[in-house]
CSV table of C-alpha atoms and ligand atoms in Angstrom, one decimal:
chain,number,residue,atom,x,y,z
A,1,MET,CA,-81.1,19.2,76.4
A,2,LYS,CA,-82.4,16.9,75.1
A,3,PRO,CA,-80.5,13.4,73.2
A,4,LEU,CA,-80.0,13.6,70.3
A,5,LEU,CA,-80.1,10.4,68.0
A,6,ILE,CA,-78.5,10.1,65.0
A,7,GLN,CA,-79.8,6.9,62.7
A,8,ASN,CA,-79.9,5.8,59.5
A,9,GLY,CA,-76.0,7.0,58.8
A,10,ARG,CA,-73.1,4.3,58.2
A,11,ILE,CA,-71.1,4.4,61.3
A,12,ILE,CA,-67.3,4.4,60.9
A,13,ASP,CA,-65.0,4.5,63.9
A,14,PRO,CA,-61.8,3.4,63.7
A,15,GLY,CA,-61.2,2.7,67.4
A,16,GLN,CA,-63.3,0.6,67.5
A,17,LYS,CA,-63.2,-1.6,64.0
A,18,LEU,CA,-66.6,-0.6,63.7
A,19,ASP,CA,-67.9,0.1,60.5
A,20,GLU,CA,-71.4,-1.3,59.8
A,21,PRO,CA,-75.1,0.8,59.8
A,22,GLY,CA,-75.9,2.2,63.0
A,23,SER,CA,-77.4,4.5,65.5
A,24,LEU,CA,-75.7,6.8,68.1
A,25,LEU,CA,-77.7,8.4,70.6
A,26,ILE,CA,-75.8,11.4,72.6
A,27,ALA,CA,-76.8,12.1,75.3
A,28,GLY,CA,-75.2,14.6,78.1
A,29,GLY,CA,-72.3,15.8,76.1
A,30,LYS,CA,-71.5,11.9,76.1
A,31,ILE,CA,-72.1,9.1,73.9
A,32,ALA,CA,-74.5,7.1,75.5
A,33,TRP,CA,-75.9,4.0,73.2
A,34,VAL,CA,-74.7,2.4,69.5
A,35,GLY,CA,-77.0,0.9,67.9
A,36,ARG,CA,-75.7,-1.5,65.2
A,37,GLY,CA,-78.5,-2.1,62.1
A,38,LYS,CA,-82.0,-1.5,62.9
A,39,GLU,CA,-81.7,-2.0,67.0
A,40,SER,CA,-83.2,0.2,68.4
A,41,PRO,CA,-82.6,3.1,70.7
A,42,PRO,CA,-83.0,2.9,75.0
A,43,GLU,CA,-84.5,6.1,75.8
A,44,ASN,CA,-87.7,7.2,72.9
A,45,ASN,CA,-87.6,11.5,74.3
A,46,TYR,CA,-85.5,12.8,72.3
A,47,ASP,CA,-84.9,14.8,68.6
A,48,VAL,CA,-83.5,13.6,65.4
A,49,ILE,CA,-80.5,12.7,63.0
A,50,ASP,CA,-81.6,11.4,60.1
A,51,ALA,CA,-78.3,11.0,58.6
A,52,LYS,CA,-79.2,8.8,55.7
A,53,GLY,CA,-76.4,8.5,53.0
A,54,LEU,CA,-74.0,9.8,55.3
A,55,ILE,CA,-71.0,9.0,57.0
A,56,VAL,CA,-71.2,9.1,60.6
A,57,CYS,CA,-67.5,9.4,62.2
A,58,PRO,CA,-65.8,10.2,65.4
A,59,GLY,CA,-64.2,14.4,65.0
A,60,PHE,CA,-61.8,14.7,63.5
A,61,ILE,CA,-58.3,16.4,65.6
A,62,ASP,CA,-55.6,18.4,63.8
A,63,LEU,CA,-52.7,18.9,65.4
A,64,HIS,CA,-51.1,22.0,63.3
A,65,CYS,CA,-52.6,25.1,62.7
A,66,HIS,CA,-52.5,28.2,63.0
A,67,LEU,CA,-54.7,30.3,65.0
A,68,ARG,CA,-53.2,33.5,64.8
A,69,GLN,CA,-54.1,34.7,67.4
A,70,PRO,CA,-52.6,36.9,69.5
A,71,GLY,CA,-51.2,39.3,67.4
A,72,PHE,CA,-52.4,38.2,64.3
A,73,GLU,CA,-55.6,38.7,63.9
A,74,GLY,CA,-55.9,40.8,60.7
A,75,LYS,CA,-55.6,37.1,59.6
A,76,GLU,CA,-57.3,35.3,62.2
A,77,THR,CA,-58.4,34.9,65.4
A,78,ILE,CA,-60.1,31.6,67.4
A,79,ALA,CA,-63.6,32.7,67.3
A,80,THR,CA,-63.4,33.6,63.8
A,81,GLY,CA,-60.4,30.1,63.7
A,82,THR,CA,-62.5,27.5,65.1
A,83,ARG,CA,-65.9,28.7,63.6
A,84,ALA,CA,-64.6,26.9,60.5
A,85,ALA,CA,-62.6,24.3,61.8
A,86,ALA,CA,-65.8,23.0,63.0
A,87,ARG,CA,-67.2,23.8,59.0
A,88,GLY,CA,-64.6,21.2,58.3
A,89,GLY,CA,-65.8,18.8,60.7
A,90,PHE,CA,-63.0,19.1,63.0
A,91,THR,CA,-64.0,19.4,66.8
A,92,THR,CA,-59.9,19.8,68.4
A,93,VAL,CA,-57.5,21.7,67.2
A,94,CYS,CA,-54.0,21.7,68.6
A,95,CYS,CA,-52.9,25.3,67.5
A,96,MET,CA,-49.0,25.8,66.3
A,97,PRO,CA,-46.8,28.8,69.2
A,98,ASN,CA,-45.8,31.6,66.0
A,99,THR,CA,-48.4,34.1,67.5
A,100,GLU,CA,-47.5,37.1,68.5
A,101,PRO,CA,-46.5,37.2,71.6
A,102,PRO,CA,-45.6,33.7,70.8
A,103,LEU,CA,-47.0,30.3,73.3
A,104,ASP,CA,-43.0,30.4,75.7
A,105,ASN,CA,-44.4,30.6,78.8
A,106,LYS,CA,-47.7,29.8,80.4
A,107,ASP,CA,-49.5,33.1,80.3
A,108,THR,CA,-50.3,33.7,77.1
A,109,VAL,CA,-50.8,29.5,77.0
A,110,GLU,CA,-53.3,30.4,79.4
A,111,PHE,CA,-54.5,33.5,77.1
A,112,VAL,CA,-55.9,30.7,74.0
A,113,LYS,CA,-57.3,28.9,76.6
A,114,ALA,CA,-59.3,30.9,77.8
A,115,THR,CA,-60.3,32.2,75.5
A,116,ALA,CA,-59.9,29.0,73.1
A,117,ALA,CA,-63.2,28.5,76.3
A,118,ALA,CA,-65.3,31.9,75.6
A,119,GLU,CA,-65.1,32.7,72.6
A,120,GLY,CA,-64.5,29.2,70.2
A,121,VAL,CA,-66.8,26.9,69.7
A,122,ILE,CA,-64.6,23.9,69.5
A,123,ARG,CA,-61.0,22.5,71.0
A,124,VAL,CA,-57.9,24.2,71.7
A,125,LEU,CA,-54.5,22.7,72.5
A,126,PRO,CA,-52.0,24.4,72.0
A,127,ILE,CA,-48.7,23.6,71.6
A,128,GLY,CA,-45.7,25.6,73.5
A,129,CYS,CA,-42.2,26.5,71.6
A,130,ILE,CA,-39.0,24.2,71.7
A,131,SER,CA,-37.2,27.7,72.4
A,132,GLN,CA,-37.4,31.1,74.3
A,133,GLY,CA,-39.0,33.3,72.1
A,134,ARG,CA,-39.0,31.4,69.0
A,135,VAL,CA,-35.3,32.6,67.9
A,136,GLY,CA,-33.2,28.9,68.8
A,137,GLN,CA,-31.1,29.7,71.5
A,138,ASP,CA,-32.5,29.0,74.3
A,139,LEU,CA,-34.6,26.0,75.8
A,140,SER,CA,-38.4,27.6,76.9
A,141,ASP,CA,-39.3,26.2,79.8
A,142,MET,CA,-41.1,23.1,78.9
A,143,GLY,CA,-41.8,22.3,82.1
A,144,ALA,CA,-43.7,25.1,83.3
A,145,LEU,CA,-45.8,24.8,79.7
A,146,VAL,CA,-46.9,20.7,80.8
A,147,LEU,CA,-48.4,22.3,83.4
A,148,ALA,CA,-49.5,25.2,81.1
A,149,GLY,CA,-51.5,21.9,79.3
A,150,VAL,CA,-49.1,22.1,76.1
A,151,ILE,CA,-49.7,18.8,74.5
A,152,GLY,CA,-46.2,19.5,72.3
A,153,PHE,CA,-44.6,22.0,71.3
A,154,SER,CA,-42.8,23.3,68.3
A,155,ASP,CA,-40.6,26.2,67.4
A,156,ASP,CA,-42.3,26.4,63.7
A,157,GLY,CA,-42.7,28.9,60.4
A,158,GLU,CA,-39.3,27.9,62.1
A,159,PRO,CA,-36.9,24.7,61.8
A,160,ALA,CA,-35.2,23.2,64.8
A,161,LEU,CA,-31.8,24.3,63.8
A,162,ASN,CA,-30.0,24.2,67.3
A,163,SER,CA,-29.3,20.8,67.7
A,164,PRO,CA,-27.3,20.9,70.8
A,165,LEU,CA,-31.3,22.6,71.6
A,166,LEU,CA,-32.5,19.8,70.0
A,167,ARG,CA,-31.2,17.5,71.9
A,168,ARG,CA,-31.9,18.6,74.6
A,169,ALA,CA,-36.1,19.7,73.8
A,170,LEU,CA,-35.8,15.5,72.4
A,171,GLU,CA,-34.2,14.9,75.8
A,172,TYR,CA,-36.7,16.0,78.2
A,173,SER,CA,-39.6,14.7,75.8
A,174,ARG,CA,-38.6,11.6,77.1
A,175,PHE,CA,-39.9,12.9,81.0
A,176,CYS,CA,-42.9,14.5,79.9
A,177,LYS,CA,-43.6,11.5,76.9
A,178,LEU,CA,-45.1,14.9,74.6
A,179,PRO,CA,-44.1,14.8,70.5
A,180,ILE,CA,-41.1,17.6,69.6
A,181,ILE,CA,-42.9,18.1,66.7
A,182,ASP,CA,-40.2,20.3,63.8
A,183,HIS,CA,-40.2,22.2,60.7
A,184,CYS,CA,-38.1,20.2,58.6
A,185,GLU,CA,-36.0,23.2,56.4
A,186,ASP,CA,-32.7,23.5,56.3
A,187,THR,CA,-33.1,27.2,55.2
A,188,ASP,CA,-29.5,27.8,54.4
A,189,LEU,CA,-30.6,25.7,51.0
A,190,SER,CA,-33.7,27.1,50.8
A,191,ARG,CA,-33.3,31.5,51.3
A,192,GLY,CA,-35.3,32.8,48.7
A,193,GLY,CA,-37.0,30.0,47.8
A,194,GLN,CA,-40.1,30.5,46.2
A,195,MET,CA,-41.5,27.2,45.2
A,196,ASN,CA,-40.4,23.9,44.4
A,197,GLU,CA,-37.2,23.6,42.8
A,198,GLY,CA,-37.4,22.0,39.5
A,199,GLU,CA,-38.1,23.2,35.4
A,200,ILE,CA,-41.8,25.4,37.2
A,201,SER,CA,-39.3,27.0,38.5
A,202,ALA,CA,-37.1,28.0,36.5
A,203,GLY,CA,-39.7,29.0,34.0
A,204,LEU,CA,-41.4,31.4,36.1
A,205,LEU,CA,-38.1,32.4,37.0
A,206,LEU,CA,-38.4,32.2,40.3
A,207,LYS,CA,-36.4,30.6,43.2
A,208,GLY,CA,-36.5,26.8,44.1
A,209,ILE,CA,-37.0,25.0,47.3
A,210,PRO,CA,-35.2,21.2,46.6
A,211,ASN,CA,-36.4,18.5,48.8
A,212,ALA,CA,-33.7,18.2,50.2
A,213,ALA,CA,-34.0,21.5,52.2
A,214,GLU,CA,-36.2,18.9,53.5
A,215,ASP,CA,-34.5,15.5,53.0
A,216,ILE,CA,-31.4,16.6,55.8
A,217,ILE,CA,-33.4,18.3,58.9
A,218,VAL,CA,-35.5,15.0,58.3
A,219,ALA,CA,-32.2,12.7,58.6
A,220,ARG,CA,-31.1,15.2,61.2
A,221,ASP,CA,-34.3,14.8,63.9
A,222,LEU,CA,-34.2,11.2,63.8
A,223,LEU,CA,-31.1,10.9,65.0
A,224,LEU,CA,-31.1,13.1,67.9
A,225,ALA,CA,-34.6,11.3,67.9
A,226,GLY,CA,-32.2,8.1,67.9
A,227,LEU,CA,-28.9,9.2,70.4
A,228,THR,CA,-31.6,10.8,73.0
A,229,GLY,CA,-34.5,8.2,73.2
A,230,GLY,CA,-36.7,10.9,72.6
A,231,TRP,CA,-40.3,11.4,70.4
A,232,ILE,CA,-39.2,13.3,67.6
A,233,HIS,CA,-43.1,13.7,64.7
A,234,ILE,CA,-41.8,15.5,62.0
A,235,ALA,CA,-44.7,18.3,60.4
A,236,HIS,CA,-46.0,18.0,57.1
A,237,THR,CA,-44.6,15.9,55.3
A,238,THR,CA,-43.7,16.5,51.5
A,239,THR,CA,-40.8,14.4,49.5
A,240,GLU,CA,-40.1,11.0,48.7
A,241,GLY,CA,-36.8,11.2,50.6
A,242,ALA,CA,-37.9,12.3,53.4
A,243,VAL,CA,-40.3,9.2,53.8
A,244,ASP,CA,-38.9,7.0,53.4
A,245,LEU,CA,-36.3,8.5,55.8
A,246,ILE,CA,-39.1,7.8,57.8
A,247,ARG,CA,-39.8,4.3,57.0
A,248,ARG,CA,-36.4,3.0,57.8
A,249,ALA,CA,-35.9,4.9,61.2
A,250,LYS,CA,-39.2,3.7,62.7
A,251,GLU,CA,-38.0,0.3,61.1
A,252,LYS,CA,-35.4,0.3,63.8
A,253,GLY,CA,-37.5,1.6,67.0
A,254,VAL,CA,-36.7,5.6,66.4
A,255,ARG,CA,-40.0,6.7,68.8
A,256,VAL,CA,-41.1,8.6,65.4
A,257,THR,CA,-43.8,10.2,64.2
A,258,ALA,CA,-45.4,11.8,61.6
A,259,GLU,CA,-47.3,14.0,59.3
A,260,ALA,CA,-49.0,15.5,55.9
A,261,THR,CA,-51.5,17.8,54.7
A,262,PRO,CA,-54.0,17.8,53.4
A,263,HIS,CA,-52.6,20.1,50.4
A,264,HIS,CA,-49.2,18.2,50.3
A,265,LEU,CA,-51.3,14.7,50.0
A,266,THR,CA,-53.7,16.8,46.3
A,267,LEU,CA,-51.3,19.4,45.3
A,268,THR,CA,-48.1,19.5,43.0
A,269,GLU,CA,-46.2,22.4,41.5
A,270,GLU,CA,-48.5,23.3,38.9
A,271,ARG,CA,-50.5,24.7,41.2
A,272,ALA,CA,-47.8,27.5,41.8
A,273,LYS,CA,-48.6,27.8,37.4
A,274,SER,CA,-52.5,28.1,37.4
A,275,HIS,CA,-52.9,29.4,40.8
A,276,GLY,CA,-49.9,32.0,41.6
A,277,ALA,CA,-49.2,33.0,45.1
A,278,SER,CA,-52.5,31.4,46.2
A,279,ALA,CA,-50.8,27.9,46.2
A,280,LYS,CA,-47.7,29.7,48.2
A,281,VAL,CA,-46.6,27.3,51.2
A,282,ASN,CA,-44.0,25.8,53.2
A,283,PRO,CA,-42.7,23.8,52.6
A,284,PRO,CA,-43.8,24.0,48.5
A,285,LEU,CA,-46.4,21.4,46.8
A,286,ARG,CA,-44.1,19.2,45.3
A,287,THR,CA,-44.0,16.6,42.4
A,288,GLU,CA,-46.8,13.3,40.9
A,289,ARG,CA,-43.3,11.6,41.9
A,290,ASP,CA,-44.1,12.4,46.3
A,291,ILE,CA,-47.1,13.0,46.3
A,292,LYS,CA,-47.1,9.0,45.5
A,293,ALA,CA,-44.6,8.3,48.3
A,294,LEU,CA,-46.7,10.2,50.6
A,295,ILE,CA,-49.4,8.2,49.5
A,296,GLN,CA,-48.4,5.4,50.4
A,297,GLY,CA,-46.6,6.7,53.2
A,298,LEU,CA,-50.6,6.6,54.7
A,299,ASN,CA,-50.9,3.4,53.8
A,300,ASP,CA,-48.2,1.5,55.2
A,301,ASN,CA,-47.9,4.0,58.7
A,302,THR,CA,-45.0,5.7,57.9
A,303,ILE,CA,-47.2,9.2,57.7
A,304,ASP,CA,-49.6,8.7,61.3
A,305,ILE,CA,-52.1,11.6,60.4
A,306,ILE,CA,-53.3,13.6,58.4
A,307,ALA,CA,-52.9,18.2,59.1
A,308,THR,CA,-54.2,20.8,57.5
A,309,ASP,CA,-51.8,23.5,58.1
A,310,HIS,CA,-54.4,25.3,58.2
A,311,ALA,CA,-52.5,28.8,57.6
A,312,PRO,CA,-54.9,32.1,57.2
A,313,HIS,CA,-53.3,35.8,55.4
A,314,THR,CA,-55.0,38.7,54.9
A,315,GLU,CA,-56.1,38.7,51.4
A,316,ALA,CA,-53.7,42.0,50.8
A,317,GLU,CA,-51.1,39.9,51.8
A,318,LYS,CA,-51.4,37.0,49.1
A,319,HIS,CA,-52.9,39.3,46.8
A,320,GLN,CA,-49.0,40.9,46.6
A,321,ALA,CA,-46.8,39.3,43.9
A,322,PHE,CA,-46.0,35.7,44.2
A,323,GLU,CA,-41.9,37.0,45.9
A,324,LEU,CA,-43.7,38.7,48.7
A,325,ALA,CA,-47.3,37.3,49.4
A,326,PRO,CA,-46.4,35.1,52.2
A,327,PHE,CA,-46.2,31.2,51.9
A,328,GLY,CA,-49.5,29.4,53.8
A,329,ILE,CA,-53.0,28.0,53.1
A,330,SER,CA,-56.6,28.5,55.1
A,331,GLY,CA,-57.5,24.6,55.1
A,332,PHE,CA,-60.1,23.7,57.3
A,333,GLU,CA,-62.3,24.8,55.4
A,334,THR,CA,-61.2,21.7,52.1
A,335,ALA,CA,-59.7,19.6,53.7
A,336,LEU,CA,-62.3,16.2,54.1
A,337,GLY,CA,-63.5,17.6,50.4
A,338,ASN,CA,-59.8,17.1,49.2
A,339,LEU,CA,-58.8,14.5,51.5
A,340,MET,CA,-62.3,12.7,49.6
A,341,GLY,CA,-61.0,12.9,45.9
A,342,LEU,CA,-58.0,10.6,47.3
A,343,VAL,CA,-60.9,8.2,48.2
A,344,HIS,CA,-62.5,8.0,45.2
A,345,ARG,CA,-59.7,7.6,43.9
A,346,LYS,CA,-59.0,5.0,45.7
A,347,GLU,CA,-55.5,5.5,46.2
A,348,LEU,CA,-57.0,5.6,50.2
A,349,ASP,CA,-59.6,3.3,51.6
A,350,MET,CA,-62.2,5.9,53.7
A,351,VAL,CA,-61.5,3.6,56.5
A,352,THR,CA,-57.8,5.1,56.7
A,353,LEU,CA,-58.3,8.3,55.8
A,354,ILE,CA,-61.0,8.6,59.0
A,355,THR,CA,-58.1,6.3,61.4
A,356,LYS,CA,-55.9,9.9,59.8
A,357,LEU,CA,-58.4,12.5,61.1
A,358,THR,CA,-59.6,10.8,64.5
A,359,ALA,CA,-57.9,7.9,66.6
A,360,ALA,CA,-54.8,8.8,64.5
A,361,PRO,CA,-53.5,11.4,66.1
A,362,ALA,CA,-56.5,11.5,69.0
A,363,ARG,CA,-53.5,8.7,70.7
A,364,ILE,CA,-51.3,11.7,69.6
A,365,ILE,CA,-52.6,14.4,72.1
A,366,GLY,CA,-53.7,10.9,74.5
A,367,LYS,CA,-51.9,11.7,77.1
A,368,SER,CA,-52.7,15.7,77.9
A,369,CYS,CA,-56.9,14.7,75.9
A,370,GLY,CA,-57.3,11.2,76.8
A,371,GLY,CA,-60.6,10.0,75.5
A,372,LEU,CA,-60.8,11.7,72.3
A,373,GLY,CA,-61.2,10.0,68.8
A,374,THR,CA,-64.5,7.7,69.0
A,375,LEU,CA,-67.5,6.7,69.7
A,376,ALA,CA,-67.3,4.7,72.6
A,377,THR,CA,-69.8,4.8,75.1
A,378,GLY,CA,-69.0,7.0,77.5
A,379,SER,CA,-67.1,8.9,75.6
A,380,THR,CA,-67.3,12.4,74.8
A,381,ALA,CA,-69.7,13.3,72.1
A,382,ASP,CA,-67.0,14.7,69.0
A,383,VAL,CA,-69.4,13.5,65.7
A,384,THR,CA,-68.4,14.2,62.3
A,385,LEU,CA,-71.3,14.2,59.3
A,386,PHE,CA,-70.2,14.1,55.6
A,387,ASP,CA,-71.9,12.5,52.4
A,388,PRO,CA,-68.8,11.2,50.7
A,389,ASN,CA,-70.8,11.9,47.5
A,390,LEU,CA,-71.7,15.4,47.4
A,391,GLU,CA,-70.3,17.6,45.2
A,392,TRP,CA,-69.8,20.9,45.5
A,393,THR,CA,-67.9,24.6,44.3
A,394,VAL,CA,-64.8,26.4,46.5
A,395,ASP,CA,-66.6,29.4,47.2
A,396,THR,CA,-64.6,31.4,49.4
A,397,LYS,CA,-66.9,33.6,50.3
A,398,ASP,CA,-68.6,31.1,52.4
A,399,PHE,CA,-65.2,30.6,55.0
A,400,ALA,CA,-65.9,30.8,58.4
A,401,SER,CA,-62.2,31.9,57.8
A,402,LYS,CA,-60.6,35.2,57.6
A,403,GLY,CA,-57.8,33.0,55.0
A,404,LYS,CA,-60.0,33.0,51.3
A,405,ASN,CA,-55.7,31.7,50.8
A,406,THR,CA,-56.4,28.9,49.0
A,407,PRO,CA,-55.5,27.2,45.5
A,408,LEU,CA,-58.7,24.8,46.0
A,409,ALA,CA,-61.0,28.9,45.0
A,410,GLY,CA,-63.3,28.1,42.4
A,411,GLU,CA,-62.8,23.7,42.3
A,412,LYS,CA,-65.1,21.3,42.2
A,413,LEU,CA,-64.7,18.9,45.7
A,414,LYS,CA,-66.8,15.4,45.8
A,415,GLY,CA,-67.4,14.5,50.4
A,416,LYS,CA,-69.1,17.7,51.9
A,417,VAL,CA,-69.1,17.7,56.3
A,418,MET,CA,-73.3,18.2,57.0
A,419,ALA,CA,-73.1,18.5,60.8
A,420,THR,CA,-70.6,18.9,63.3
A,421,ILE,CA,-70.9,18.2,66.7
A,422,TYR,CA,-68.9,19.0,69.4
A,423,GLY,CA,-69.7,17.6,73.3
A,424,GLY,CA,-73.3,16.8,71.8
A,425,LYS,CA,-73.8,20.1,71.0
A,426,VAL,CA,-74.3,21.0,66.7
A,427,VAL,CA,-71.8,23.6,66.2
A,428,TYR,CA,-72.0,23.7,62.8
A,429,LYS,CA,-74.7,22.2,59.9
A,430,ASP,CA,-74.2,22.6,56.7
A,431,GLU,CA,-77.6,24.8,55.3
A,432,SER,CA,-78.5,22.3,52.6
A,433,PHE,CA,-79.7,19.7,55.7
A,434,GLY,CA,-81.9,19.2,58.1
A,435,VAL,CA,-82.2,18.1,61.7
A,436,LYS,CA,-85.7,17.9,63.5
A,437,GLY,CA,-85.8,19.0,66.5
A,438,ASP,CA,-84.2,21.9,68.7
A,439,THR,CA,-81.0,20.9,69.4
A,440,GLY,CA,-80.1,23.6,70.8
A,441,GLY,CA,-76.4,25.1,69.6
A,442,VAL,CA,-77.5,25.3,65.9
B,1,LIG,ZN1,-44.6,24.5,59.0
B,2,LIG,ZN1,-47.5,25.4,60.4
């Protein structure tokens, strides 16, 4: 493959504190050269991408998604999920282990890795189960899962409610230096719940899920992380209370990292009223007040990263009555456009947004998979190009994901991924966007 020059873009690489106009030369799958301003590259035989008006940044890293394979290929496969992720600007995704069979053993982890290598278009890093069979009784063989290459542990879909079990997992996390990722939900409090508890759930005659269902388990997890010195990662934070608890725990030196999703950062419980089951997600969409707290948390680094919790379902499943439809939003392909709303509304600055999608998640997975999330010379050429100002309307017919379930269908978003480069190869390019020369994988 000929070297590829990306020129005339605004290069933002938070890992190098770089934010200026410049050019990038990719050769042999690596970043070969980064030029500032009008500097000329050291070679002259290359293909060219003109990135005028575009942001050029490291490929996005998603710490939390559901690729559904093995077991639920009707909802998504590694082939379709990774293509959807590439359309969203992601070059690395970490997949949750709630498959069938679940990722609680070496063989299934190896199946996911082999399938991703054969059929995927970007990097897939599996997350292993905390408990055998994800049923919260016995610890999985965490040592074997580490050797198989998992980047963390989670029983996501379900919380890790068994406190002695979570304690032992956190103790082990000190030795393997990988995060224990918890879906924080007191299921006794949330049982039968369909959406956020409040006036809207009451008006719709749907059982609500109170903020306390999340806050209680976040508080317990932080206490156990303090007790053990282990590393807890709080998945999909949604409440003002949880943000406060995490902030205070960080001040006390507890080893905690946390994520928030694009939908919880931008959409309120009102969507359940206007968009029905496509807005049904667990944890539920909350209130303006919670969103404000989450954004403040992003800005003061209480919330370390943004992760999609991409959760595709079939149309038949989602087109049922609200109470019967499964929880989840298909998130890869709207993430950037949706999040750019925060930048356009001046609630988050561009560099912070890109940090939360690149350098910050790269730090979390750094022990298992180092050197990602940066455009430093010599690093793997995972690069995302996006137009921060292009307006487009979400049409789920265009989704590469099998999951068309999004409460953003028909929404006008401002900000669109134009090209995604994985290991030096263009794995996605917007149809409106030209790449001169033969770039291989388009
Ligand atoms: Zn979850
Ligand atoms: Zn999830």
